[in-house]
PDB file of C-alpha atoms in Angstrom:
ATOM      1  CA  UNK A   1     -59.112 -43.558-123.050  1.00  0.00           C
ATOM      2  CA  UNK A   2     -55.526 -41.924-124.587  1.00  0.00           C
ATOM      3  CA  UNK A   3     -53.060 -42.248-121.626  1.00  0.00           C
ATOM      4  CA  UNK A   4     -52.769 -38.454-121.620  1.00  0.00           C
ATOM      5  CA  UNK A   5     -56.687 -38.435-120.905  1.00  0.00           C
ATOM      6  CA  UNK A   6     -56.379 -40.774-118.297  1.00  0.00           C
ATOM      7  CA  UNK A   7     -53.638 -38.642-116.833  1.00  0.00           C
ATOM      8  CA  UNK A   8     -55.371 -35.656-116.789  1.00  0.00           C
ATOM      9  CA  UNK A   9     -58.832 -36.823-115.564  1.00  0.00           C
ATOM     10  CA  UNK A  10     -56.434 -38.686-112.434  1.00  0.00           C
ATOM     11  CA  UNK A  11     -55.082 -35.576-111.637  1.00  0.00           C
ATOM     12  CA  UNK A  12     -58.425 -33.082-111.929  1.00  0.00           C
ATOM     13  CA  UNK A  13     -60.054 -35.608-109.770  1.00  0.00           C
ATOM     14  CA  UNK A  14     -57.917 -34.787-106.853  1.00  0.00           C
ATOM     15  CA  UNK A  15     -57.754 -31.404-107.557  1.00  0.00           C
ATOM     16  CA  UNK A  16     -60.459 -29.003-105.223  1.00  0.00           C
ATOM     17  CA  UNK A  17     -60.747 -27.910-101.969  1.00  0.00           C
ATOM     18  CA  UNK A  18     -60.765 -24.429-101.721  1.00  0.00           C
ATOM     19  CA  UNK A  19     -56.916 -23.621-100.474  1.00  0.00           C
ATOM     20  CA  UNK A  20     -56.591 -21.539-102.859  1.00  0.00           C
ATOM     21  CA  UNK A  21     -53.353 -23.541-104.565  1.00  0.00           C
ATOM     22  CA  UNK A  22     -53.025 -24.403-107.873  1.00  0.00           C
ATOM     23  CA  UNK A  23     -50.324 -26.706-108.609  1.00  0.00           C
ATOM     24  CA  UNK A  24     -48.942 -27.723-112.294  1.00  0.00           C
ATOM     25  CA  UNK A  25     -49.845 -31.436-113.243  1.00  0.00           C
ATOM     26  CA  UNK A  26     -46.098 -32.867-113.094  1.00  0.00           C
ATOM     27  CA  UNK A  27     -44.850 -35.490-115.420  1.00  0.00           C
ATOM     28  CA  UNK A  28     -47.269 -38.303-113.912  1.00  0.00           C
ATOM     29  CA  UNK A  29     -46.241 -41.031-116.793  1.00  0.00           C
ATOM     30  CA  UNK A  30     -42.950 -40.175-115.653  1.00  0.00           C
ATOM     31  CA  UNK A  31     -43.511 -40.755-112.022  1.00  0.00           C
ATOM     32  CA  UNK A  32     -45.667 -44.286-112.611  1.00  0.00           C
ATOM     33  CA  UNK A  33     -42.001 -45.617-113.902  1.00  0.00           C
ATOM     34  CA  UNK A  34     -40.305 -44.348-111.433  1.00  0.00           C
ATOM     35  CA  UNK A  35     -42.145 -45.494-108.642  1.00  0.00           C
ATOM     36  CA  UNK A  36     -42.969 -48.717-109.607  1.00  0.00           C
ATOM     37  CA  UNK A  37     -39.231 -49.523-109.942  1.00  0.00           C
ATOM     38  CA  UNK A  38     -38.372 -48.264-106.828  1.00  0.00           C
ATOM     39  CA  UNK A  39     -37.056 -51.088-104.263  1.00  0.00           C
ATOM     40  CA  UNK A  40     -36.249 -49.481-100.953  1.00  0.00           C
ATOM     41  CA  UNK A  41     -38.612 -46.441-100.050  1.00  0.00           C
ATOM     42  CA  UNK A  42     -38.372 -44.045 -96.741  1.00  0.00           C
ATOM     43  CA  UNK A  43     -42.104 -42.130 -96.802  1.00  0.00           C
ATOM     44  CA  UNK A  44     -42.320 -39.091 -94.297  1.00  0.00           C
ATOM     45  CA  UNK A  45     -45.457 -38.010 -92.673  1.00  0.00           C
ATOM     46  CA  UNK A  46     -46.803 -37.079 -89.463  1.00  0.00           C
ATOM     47  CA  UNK A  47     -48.551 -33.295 -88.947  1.00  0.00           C
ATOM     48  CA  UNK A  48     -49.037 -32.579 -85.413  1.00  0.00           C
ATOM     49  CA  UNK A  49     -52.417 -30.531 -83.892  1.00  0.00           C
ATOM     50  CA  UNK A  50     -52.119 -28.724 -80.704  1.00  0.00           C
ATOM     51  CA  UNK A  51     -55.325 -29.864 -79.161  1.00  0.00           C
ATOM     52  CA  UNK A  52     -54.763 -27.442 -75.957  1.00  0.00           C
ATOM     53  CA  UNK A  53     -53.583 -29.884 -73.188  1.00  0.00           C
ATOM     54  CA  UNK A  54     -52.338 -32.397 -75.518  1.00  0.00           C
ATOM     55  CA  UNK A  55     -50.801 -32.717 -79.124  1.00  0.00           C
ATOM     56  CA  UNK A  56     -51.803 -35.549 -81.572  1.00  0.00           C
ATOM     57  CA  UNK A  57     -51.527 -36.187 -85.649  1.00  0.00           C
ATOM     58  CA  UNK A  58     -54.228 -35.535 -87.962  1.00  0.00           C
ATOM     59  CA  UNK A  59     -55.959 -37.704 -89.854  1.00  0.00           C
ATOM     60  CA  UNK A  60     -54.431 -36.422 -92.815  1.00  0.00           C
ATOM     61  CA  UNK A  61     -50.600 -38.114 -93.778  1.00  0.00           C
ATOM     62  CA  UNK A  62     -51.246 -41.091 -92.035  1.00  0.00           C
ATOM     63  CA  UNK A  63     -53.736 -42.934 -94.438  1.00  0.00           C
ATOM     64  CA  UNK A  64     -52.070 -41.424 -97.258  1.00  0.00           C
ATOM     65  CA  UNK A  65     -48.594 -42.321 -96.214  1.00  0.00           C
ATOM     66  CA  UNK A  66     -50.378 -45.975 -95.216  1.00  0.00           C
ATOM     67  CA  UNK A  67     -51.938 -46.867 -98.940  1.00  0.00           C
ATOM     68  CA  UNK A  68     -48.533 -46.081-100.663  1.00  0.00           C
ATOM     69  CA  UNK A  69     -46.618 -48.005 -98.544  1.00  0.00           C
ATOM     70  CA  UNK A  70     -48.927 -50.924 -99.400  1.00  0.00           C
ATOM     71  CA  UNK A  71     -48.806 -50.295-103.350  1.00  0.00           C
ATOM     72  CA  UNK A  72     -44.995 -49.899-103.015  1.00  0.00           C
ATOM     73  CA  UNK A  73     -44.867 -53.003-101.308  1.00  0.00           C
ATOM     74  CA  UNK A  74     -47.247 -54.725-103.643  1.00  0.00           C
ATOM     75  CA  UNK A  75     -44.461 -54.131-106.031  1.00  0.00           C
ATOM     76  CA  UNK A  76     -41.801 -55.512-104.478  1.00  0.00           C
ATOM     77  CA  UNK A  77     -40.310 -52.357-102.490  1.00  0.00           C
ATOM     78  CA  UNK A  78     -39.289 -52.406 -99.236  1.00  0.00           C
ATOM     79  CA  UNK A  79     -40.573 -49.289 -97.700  1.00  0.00           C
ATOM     80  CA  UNK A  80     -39.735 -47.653 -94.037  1.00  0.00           C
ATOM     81  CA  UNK A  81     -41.965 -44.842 -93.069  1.00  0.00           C
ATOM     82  CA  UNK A  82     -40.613 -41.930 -90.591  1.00  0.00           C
ATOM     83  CA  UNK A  83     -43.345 -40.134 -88.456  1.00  0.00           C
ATOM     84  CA  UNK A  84     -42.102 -38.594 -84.775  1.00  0.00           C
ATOM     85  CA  UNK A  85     -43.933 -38.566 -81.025  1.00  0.00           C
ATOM     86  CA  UNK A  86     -47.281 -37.097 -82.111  1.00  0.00           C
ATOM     87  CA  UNK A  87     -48.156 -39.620 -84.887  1.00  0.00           C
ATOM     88  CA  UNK A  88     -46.904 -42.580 -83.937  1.00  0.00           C
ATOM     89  CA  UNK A  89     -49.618 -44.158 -82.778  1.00  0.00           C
ATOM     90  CA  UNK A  90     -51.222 -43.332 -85.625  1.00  0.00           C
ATOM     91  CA  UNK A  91     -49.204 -44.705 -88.021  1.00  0.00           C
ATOM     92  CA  UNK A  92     -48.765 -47.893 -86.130  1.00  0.00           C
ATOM     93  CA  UNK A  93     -52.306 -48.211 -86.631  1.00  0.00           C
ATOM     94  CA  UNK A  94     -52.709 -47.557 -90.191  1.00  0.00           C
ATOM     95  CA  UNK A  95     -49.831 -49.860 -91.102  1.00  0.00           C
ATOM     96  CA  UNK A  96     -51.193 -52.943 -89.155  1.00  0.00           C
ATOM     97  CA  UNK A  97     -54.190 -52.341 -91.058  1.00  0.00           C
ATOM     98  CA  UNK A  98     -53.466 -51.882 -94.262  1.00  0.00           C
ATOM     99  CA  UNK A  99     -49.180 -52.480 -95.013  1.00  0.00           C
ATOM    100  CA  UNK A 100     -48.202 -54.482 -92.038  1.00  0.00           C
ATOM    101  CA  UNK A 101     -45.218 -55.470 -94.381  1.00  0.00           C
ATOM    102  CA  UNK A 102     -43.887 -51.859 -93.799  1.00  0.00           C
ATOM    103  CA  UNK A 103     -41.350 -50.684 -91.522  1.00  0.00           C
ATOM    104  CA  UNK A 104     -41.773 -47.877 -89.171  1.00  0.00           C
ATOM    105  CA  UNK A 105     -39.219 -45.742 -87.692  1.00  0.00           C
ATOM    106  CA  UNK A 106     -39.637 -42.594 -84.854  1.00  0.00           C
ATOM    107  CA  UNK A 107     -37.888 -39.688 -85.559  1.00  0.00           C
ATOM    108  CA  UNK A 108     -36.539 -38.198 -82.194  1.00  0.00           C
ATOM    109  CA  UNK A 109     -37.424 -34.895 -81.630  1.00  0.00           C
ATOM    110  CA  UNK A 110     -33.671 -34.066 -80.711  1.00  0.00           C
ATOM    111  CA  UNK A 111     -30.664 -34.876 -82.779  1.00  0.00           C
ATOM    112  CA  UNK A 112     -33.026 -35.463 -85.689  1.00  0.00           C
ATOM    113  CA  UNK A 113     -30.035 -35.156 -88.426  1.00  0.00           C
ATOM    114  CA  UNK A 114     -27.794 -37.730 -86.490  1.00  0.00           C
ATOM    115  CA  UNK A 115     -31.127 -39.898 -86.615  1.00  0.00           C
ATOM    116  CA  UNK A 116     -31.400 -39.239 -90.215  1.00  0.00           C
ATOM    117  CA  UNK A 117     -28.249 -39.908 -91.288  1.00  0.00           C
ATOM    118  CA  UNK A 118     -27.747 -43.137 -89.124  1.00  0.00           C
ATOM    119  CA  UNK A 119     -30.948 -43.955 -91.222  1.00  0.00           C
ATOM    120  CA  UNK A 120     -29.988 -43.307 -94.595  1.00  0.00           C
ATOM    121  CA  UNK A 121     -27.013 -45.644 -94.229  1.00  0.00           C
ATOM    122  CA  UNK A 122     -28.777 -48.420 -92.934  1.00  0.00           C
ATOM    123  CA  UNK A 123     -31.651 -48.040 -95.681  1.00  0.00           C
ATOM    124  CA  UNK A 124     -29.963 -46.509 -98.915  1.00  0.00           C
ATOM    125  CA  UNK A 125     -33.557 -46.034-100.056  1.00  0.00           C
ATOM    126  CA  UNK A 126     -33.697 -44.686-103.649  1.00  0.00           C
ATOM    127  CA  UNK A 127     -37.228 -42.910-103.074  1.00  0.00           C
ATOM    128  CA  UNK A 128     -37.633 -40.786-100.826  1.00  0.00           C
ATOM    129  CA  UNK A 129     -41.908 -39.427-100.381  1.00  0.00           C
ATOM    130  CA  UNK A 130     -42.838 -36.863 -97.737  1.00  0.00           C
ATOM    131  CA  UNK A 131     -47.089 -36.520 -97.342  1.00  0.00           C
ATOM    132  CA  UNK A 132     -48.882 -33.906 -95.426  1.00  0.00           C
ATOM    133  CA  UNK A 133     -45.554 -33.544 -93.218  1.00  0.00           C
ATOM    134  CA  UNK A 134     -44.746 -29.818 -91.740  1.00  0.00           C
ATOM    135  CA  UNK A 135     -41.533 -28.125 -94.087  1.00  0.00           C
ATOM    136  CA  UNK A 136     -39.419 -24.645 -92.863  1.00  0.00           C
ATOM    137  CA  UNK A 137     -40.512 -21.523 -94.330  1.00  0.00           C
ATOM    138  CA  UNK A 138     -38.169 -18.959 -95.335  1.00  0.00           C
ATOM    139  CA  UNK A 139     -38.110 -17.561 -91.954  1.00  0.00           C
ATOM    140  CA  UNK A 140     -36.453 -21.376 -90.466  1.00  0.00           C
ATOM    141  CA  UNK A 141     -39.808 -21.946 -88.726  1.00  0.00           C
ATOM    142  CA  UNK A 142     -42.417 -24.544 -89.255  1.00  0.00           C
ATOM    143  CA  UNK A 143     -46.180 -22.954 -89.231  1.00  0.00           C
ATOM    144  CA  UNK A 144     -49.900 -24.392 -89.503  1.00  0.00           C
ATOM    145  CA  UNK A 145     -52.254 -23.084 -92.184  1.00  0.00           C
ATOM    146  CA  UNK A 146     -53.146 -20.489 -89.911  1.00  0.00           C
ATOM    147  CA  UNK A 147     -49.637 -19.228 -89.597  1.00  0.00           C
ATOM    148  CA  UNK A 148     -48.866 -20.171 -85.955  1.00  0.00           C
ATOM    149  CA  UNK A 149     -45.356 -21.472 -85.409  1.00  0.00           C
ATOM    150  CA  UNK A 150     -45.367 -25.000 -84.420  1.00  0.00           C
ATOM    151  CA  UNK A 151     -41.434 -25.997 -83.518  1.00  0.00           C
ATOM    152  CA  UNK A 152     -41.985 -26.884 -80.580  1.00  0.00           C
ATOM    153  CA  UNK A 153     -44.307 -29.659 -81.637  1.00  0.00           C
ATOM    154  CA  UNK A 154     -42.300 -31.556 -84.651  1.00  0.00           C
ATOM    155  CA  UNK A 155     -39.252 -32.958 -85.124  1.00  0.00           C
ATOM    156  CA  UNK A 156     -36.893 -31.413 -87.635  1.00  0.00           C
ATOM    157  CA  UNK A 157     -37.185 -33.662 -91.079  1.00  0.00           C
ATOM    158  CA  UNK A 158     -35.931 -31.272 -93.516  1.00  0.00           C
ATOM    159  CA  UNK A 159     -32.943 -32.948 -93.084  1.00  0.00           C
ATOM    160  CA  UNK A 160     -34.008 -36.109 -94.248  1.00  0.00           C
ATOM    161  CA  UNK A 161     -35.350 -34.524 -97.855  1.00  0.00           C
ATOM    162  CA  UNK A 162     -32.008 -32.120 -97.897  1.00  0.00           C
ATOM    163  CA  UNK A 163     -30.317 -35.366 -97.386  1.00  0.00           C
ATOM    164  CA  UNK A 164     -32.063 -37.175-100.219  1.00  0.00           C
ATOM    165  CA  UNK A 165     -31.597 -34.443-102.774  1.00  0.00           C
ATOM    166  CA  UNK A 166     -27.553 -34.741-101.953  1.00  0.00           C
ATOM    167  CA  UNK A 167     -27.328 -38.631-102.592  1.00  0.00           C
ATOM    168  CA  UNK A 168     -29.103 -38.031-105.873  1.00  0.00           C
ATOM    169  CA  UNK A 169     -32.190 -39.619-105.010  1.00  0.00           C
ATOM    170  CA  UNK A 170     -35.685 -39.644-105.883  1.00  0.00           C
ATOM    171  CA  UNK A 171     -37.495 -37.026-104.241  1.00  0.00           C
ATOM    172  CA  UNK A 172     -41.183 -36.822-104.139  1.00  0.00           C
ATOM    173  CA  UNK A 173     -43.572 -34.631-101.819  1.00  0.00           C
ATOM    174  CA  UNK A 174     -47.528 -34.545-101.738  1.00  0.00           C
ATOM    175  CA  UNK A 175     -49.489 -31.229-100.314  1.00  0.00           C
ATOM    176  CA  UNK A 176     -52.410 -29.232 -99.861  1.00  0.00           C
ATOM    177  CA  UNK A 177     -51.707 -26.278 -98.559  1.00  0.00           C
ATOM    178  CA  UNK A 178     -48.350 -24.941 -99.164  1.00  0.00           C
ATOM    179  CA  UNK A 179     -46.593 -25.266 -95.670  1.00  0.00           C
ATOM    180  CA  UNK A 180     -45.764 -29.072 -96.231  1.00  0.00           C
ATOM    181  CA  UNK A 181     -42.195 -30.219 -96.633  1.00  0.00           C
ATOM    182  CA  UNK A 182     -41.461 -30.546-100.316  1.00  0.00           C
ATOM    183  CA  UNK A 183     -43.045 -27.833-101.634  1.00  0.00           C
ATOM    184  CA  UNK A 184     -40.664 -25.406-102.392  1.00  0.00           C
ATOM    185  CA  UNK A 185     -40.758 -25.372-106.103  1.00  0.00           C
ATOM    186  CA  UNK A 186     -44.132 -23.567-105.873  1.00  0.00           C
ATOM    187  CA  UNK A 187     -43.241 -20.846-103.691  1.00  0.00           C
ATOM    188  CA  UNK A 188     -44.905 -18.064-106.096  1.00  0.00           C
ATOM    189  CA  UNK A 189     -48.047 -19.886-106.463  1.00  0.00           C
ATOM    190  CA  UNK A 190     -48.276 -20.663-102.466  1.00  0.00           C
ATOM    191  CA  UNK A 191     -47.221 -16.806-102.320  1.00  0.00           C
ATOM    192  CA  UNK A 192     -50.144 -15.592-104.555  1.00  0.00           C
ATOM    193  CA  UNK A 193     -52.675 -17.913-103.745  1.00  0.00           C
ATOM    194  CA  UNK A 194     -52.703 -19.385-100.115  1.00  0.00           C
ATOM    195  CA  UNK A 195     -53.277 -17.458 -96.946  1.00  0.00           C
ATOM    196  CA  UNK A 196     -50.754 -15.993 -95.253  1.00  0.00           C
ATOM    197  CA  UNK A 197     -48.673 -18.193 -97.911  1.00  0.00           C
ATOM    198  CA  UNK A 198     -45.517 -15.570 -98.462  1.00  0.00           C
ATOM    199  CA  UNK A 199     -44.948 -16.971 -94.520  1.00  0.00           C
ATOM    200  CA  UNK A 200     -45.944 -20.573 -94.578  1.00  0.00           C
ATOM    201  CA  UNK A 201     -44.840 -21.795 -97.805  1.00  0.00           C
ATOM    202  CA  UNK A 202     -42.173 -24.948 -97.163  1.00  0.00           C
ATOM    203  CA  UNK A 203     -38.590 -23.713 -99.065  1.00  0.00           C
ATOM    204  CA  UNK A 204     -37.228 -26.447 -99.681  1.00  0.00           C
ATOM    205  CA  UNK A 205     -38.047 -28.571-103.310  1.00  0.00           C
ATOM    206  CA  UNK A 206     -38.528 -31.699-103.893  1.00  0.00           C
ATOM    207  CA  UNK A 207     -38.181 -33.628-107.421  1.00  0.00           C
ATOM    208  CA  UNK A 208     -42.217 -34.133-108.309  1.00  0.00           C
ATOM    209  CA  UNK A 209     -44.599 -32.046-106.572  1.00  0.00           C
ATOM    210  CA  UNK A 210     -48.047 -33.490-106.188  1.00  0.00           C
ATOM    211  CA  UNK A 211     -50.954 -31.261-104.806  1.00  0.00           C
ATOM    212  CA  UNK A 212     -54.199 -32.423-104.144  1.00  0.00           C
ATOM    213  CA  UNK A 213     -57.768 -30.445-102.495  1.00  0.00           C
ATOM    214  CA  UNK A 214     -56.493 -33.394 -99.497  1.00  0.00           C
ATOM    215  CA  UNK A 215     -53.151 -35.127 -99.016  1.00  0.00           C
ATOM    216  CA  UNK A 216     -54.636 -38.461 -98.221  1.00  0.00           C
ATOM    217  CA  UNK A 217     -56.137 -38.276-101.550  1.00  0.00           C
ATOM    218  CA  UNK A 218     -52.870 -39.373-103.282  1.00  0.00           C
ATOM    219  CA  UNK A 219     -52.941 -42.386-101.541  1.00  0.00           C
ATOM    220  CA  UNK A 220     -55.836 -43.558-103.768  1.00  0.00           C
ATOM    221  CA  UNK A 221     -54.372 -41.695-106.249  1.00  0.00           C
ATOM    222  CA  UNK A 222     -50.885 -43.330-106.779  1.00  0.00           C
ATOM    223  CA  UNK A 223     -52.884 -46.454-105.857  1.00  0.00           C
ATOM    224  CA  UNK A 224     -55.061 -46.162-108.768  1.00  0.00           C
ATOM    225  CA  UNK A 225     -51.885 -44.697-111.246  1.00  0.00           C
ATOM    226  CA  UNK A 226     -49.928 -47.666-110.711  1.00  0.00           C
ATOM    227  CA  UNK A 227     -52.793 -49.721-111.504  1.00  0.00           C
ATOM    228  CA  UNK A 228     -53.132 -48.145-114.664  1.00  0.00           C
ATOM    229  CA  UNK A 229     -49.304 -48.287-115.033  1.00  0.00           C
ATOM    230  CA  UNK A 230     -48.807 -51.946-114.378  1.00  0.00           C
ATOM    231  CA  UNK A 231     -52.045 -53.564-115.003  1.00  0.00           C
ATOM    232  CA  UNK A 232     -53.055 -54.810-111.640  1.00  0.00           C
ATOM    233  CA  UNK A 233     -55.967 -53.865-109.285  1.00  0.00           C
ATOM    234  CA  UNK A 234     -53.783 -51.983-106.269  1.00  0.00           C
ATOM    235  CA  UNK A 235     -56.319 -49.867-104.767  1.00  0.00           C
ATOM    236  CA  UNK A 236     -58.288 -50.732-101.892  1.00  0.00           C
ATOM    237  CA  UNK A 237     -62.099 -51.567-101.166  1.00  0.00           C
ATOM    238  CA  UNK A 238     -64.075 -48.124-100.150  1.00  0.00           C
ATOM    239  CA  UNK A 239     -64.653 -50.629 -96.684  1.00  0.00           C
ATOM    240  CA  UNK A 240     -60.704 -50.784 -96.508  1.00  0.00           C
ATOM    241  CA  UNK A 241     -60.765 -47.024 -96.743  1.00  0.00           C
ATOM    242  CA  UNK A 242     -62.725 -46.559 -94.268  1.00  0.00           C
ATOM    243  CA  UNK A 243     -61.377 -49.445 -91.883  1.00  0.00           C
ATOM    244  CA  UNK A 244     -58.330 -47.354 -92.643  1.00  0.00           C
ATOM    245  CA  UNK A 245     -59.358 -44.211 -91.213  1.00  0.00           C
ATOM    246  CA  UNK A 246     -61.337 -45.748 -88.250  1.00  0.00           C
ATOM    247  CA  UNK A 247     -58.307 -47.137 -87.487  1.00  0.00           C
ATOM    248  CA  UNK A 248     -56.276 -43.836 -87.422  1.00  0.00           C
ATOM    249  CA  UNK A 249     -58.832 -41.879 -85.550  1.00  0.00           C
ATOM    250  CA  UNK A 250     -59.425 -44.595 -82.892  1.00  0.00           C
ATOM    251  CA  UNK A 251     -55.912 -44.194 -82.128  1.00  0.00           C
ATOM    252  CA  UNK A 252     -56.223 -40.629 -81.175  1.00  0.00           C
ATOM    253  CA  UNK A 253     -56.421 -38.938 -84.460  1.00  0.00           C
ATOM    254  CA  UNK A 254     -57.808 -35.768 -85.191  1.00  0.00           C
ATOM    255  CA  UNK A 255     -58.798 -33.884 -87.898  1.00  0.00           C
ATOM    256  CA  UNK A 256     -56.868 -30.801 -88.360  1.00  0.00           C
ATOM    257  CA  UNK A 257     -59.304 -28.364 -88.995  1.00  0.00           C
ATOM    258  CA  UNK A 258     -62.296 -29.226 -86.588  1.00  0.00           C
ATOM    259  CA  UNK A 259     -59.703 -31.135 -84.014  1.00  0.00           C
ATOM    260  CA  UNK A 260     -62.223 -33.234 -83.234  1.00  0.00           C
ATOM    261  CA  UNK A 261     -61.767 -37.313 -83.429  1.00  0.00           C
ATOM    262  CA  UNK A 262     -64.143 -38.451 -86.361  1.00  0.00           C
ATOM    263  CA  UNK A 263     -64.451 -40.156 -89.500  1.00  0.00           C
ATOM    264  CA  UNK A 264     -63.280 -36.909 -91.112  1.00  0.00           C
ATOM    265  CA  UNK A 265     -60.113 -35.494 -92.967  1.00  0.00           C
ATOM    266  CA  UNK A 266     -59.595 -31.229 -93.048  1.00  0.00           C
ATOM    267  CA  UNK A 267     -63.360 -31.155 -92.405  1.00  0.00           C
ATOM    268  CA  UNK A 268     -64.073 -33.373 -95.279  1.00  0.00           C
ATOM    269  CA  UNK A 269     -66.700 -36.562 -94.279  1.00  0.00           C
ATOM    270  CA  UNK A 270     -65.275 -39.509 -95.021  1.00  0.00           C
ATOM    271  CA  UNK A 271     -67.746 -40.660 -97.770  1.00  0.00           C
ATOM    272  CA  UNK A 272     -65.646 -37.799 -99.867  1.00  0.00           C
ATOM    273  CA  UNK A 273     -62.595 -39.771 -99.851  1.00  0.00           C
ATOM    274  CA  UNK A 274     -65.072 -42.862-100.944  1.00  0.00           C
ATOM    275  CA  UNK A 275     -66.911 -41.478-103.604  1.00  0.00           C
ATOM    276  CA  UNK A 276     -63.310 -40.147-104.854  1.00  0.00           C
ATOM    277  CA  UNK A 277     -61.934 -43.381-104.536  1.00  0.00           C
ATOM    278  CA  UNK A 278     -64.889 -44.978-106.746  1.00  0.00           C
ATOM    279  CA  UNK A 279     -64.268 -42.459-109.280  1.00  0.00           C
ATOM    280  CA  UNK A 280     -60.807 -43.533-109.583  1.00  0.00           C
ATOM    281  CA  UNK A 281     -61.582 -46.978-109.984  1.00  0.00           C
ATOM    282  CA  UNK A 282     -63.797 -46.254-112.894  1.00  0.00           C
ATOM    283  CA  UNK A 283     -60.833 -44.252-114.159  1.00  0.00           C
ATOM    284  CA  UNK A 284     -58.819 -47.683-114.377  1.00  0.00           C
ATOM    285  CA  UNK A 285     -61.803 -49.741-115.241  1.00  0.00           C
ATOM    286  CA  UNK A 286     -61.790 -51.498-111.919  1.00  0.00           C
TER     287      UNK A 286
END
């Protein structure tokens, strides 16, 4: 297969879901360079679900976030990941199972800049990835896909990506629906095509924007392009996936549409994400 085949068919294959966003294939050849020289990562993610007399992550971000770390690591990058209250369990899960290498960091829900800034010193990462995390709209609140204003549930990390884009460095952000950090450089599209996008859409860009039908699904996804890129088998085993998600969910996960704790991502059984992740594979010829 011509590499601009094999970038294509990657990207269509994690295209779908029905949220109504269409977003431009970026440079992915481009990316596969960049990230697999990348030494010292900070990867964002956490989206918090008001489950009525409690608030937890969903099980979408975490796995996601949880793969890349492990590829980046793979290749020699030393990668923090920054979630806050609601999804750190979660991600304490997913990293023992799959990147225990992988640091991970709790972004306070007050004084979130000073945190970020303390941070940034201390790290000097030169990739900075945000995945399925909540971004401002234009109106300086964070919202769900259903609109509903959710400040009062996640920490302010905007900071983190405005402070990335001011030390010049790489900035990368994965979404689905148009209200995730990062995805500012589609406002029009998220405008025209989401619901009740004009209010939701994130404002703020990042460098490469990566959409997918799920989030998660780039975590296969850059798995299985850096595979390509550099020759080596970096995905996991369908019964990692799923060990991976088990994980998540038994420590108090929830999907974000049905808010209910199962083997599910934005309503999607988990034998989606498998039979995606298989299709990949044969994509790389693993």
């Amino acid at each position: 297969m011509k590499q601009r085949d094999f970038y294509q068919a990657l990207y269509q294959t994690l295209q779908g879901g029905g949220r109504g966003l269409t977003v431009p294939q970026p440079p992915l050849a481009e990316l596969a360079r960049t990230l697999s020289s990348s030494r010292r990562a900070l990867v964002l993610t956490g989206f918090p679900i008001d489950c009525g007399d409690y608030v937890i992550g969903e099980t979408d971000g975490p796995c996601g976030a949880a793969e890349i770390a492990r590829v980046l690591t793979a290749l020699g990058c030393q990668v923090t990941v920054v979630t806050d209250a609601p999804s750190i369990p979660l991600l304490r899960a997913a990293l023992a199972q799959t990147a225990p290498a992988a640091r991970l960091e709790e972004a306070p829900m007050e004084d979130t800049e000073a945190f970020a800034r303390t941070l940034w010193e201390q790290l000097q990462p030169d990739l900075f990835l945000s995945i399925e995390r909540p971004g401002k709209a234009s109106n300086g609140h964070f919202h769900n896909m259903r609109g509903t204003v959710i400040d009062a549930m996640t920490a302010d990390t905007d900071c983190l990506l405005a402070l990335a884009a001011q030390r010049g460095c790489v900035t990368v952000a994965i979404g689905d629906g148009g209200n995730e950090l990062g995805m500012g450089a589609l406002l029009p599209q998220i405008a025209a095509g989401v619901p009740h996008g004009a209010e939701i859409g994130a404002v703020l860009p990042a460098q490469y924007t990566l959409g997918a039908g799920v989030s998660n699904w780039w975590g296969p996804g850059l798995a299985a392009l850096l595979s390509h890129e550099t020759g080596r088998n970096l995905m996991l085993t369908p019964e990692e996936d799923r060990a991976l998600l088990q994980a998540v969910v038994n420590a108090g996960a929830v999907d974000g549409c049905t808010k209910e704790r199962a083997l599910s991502v934005d309503s999607y059984p988990v034998s989606v994400q498998l039979d995606l992740r298989r299709r990949l594979a044969e994509l790389c010829g693993l």
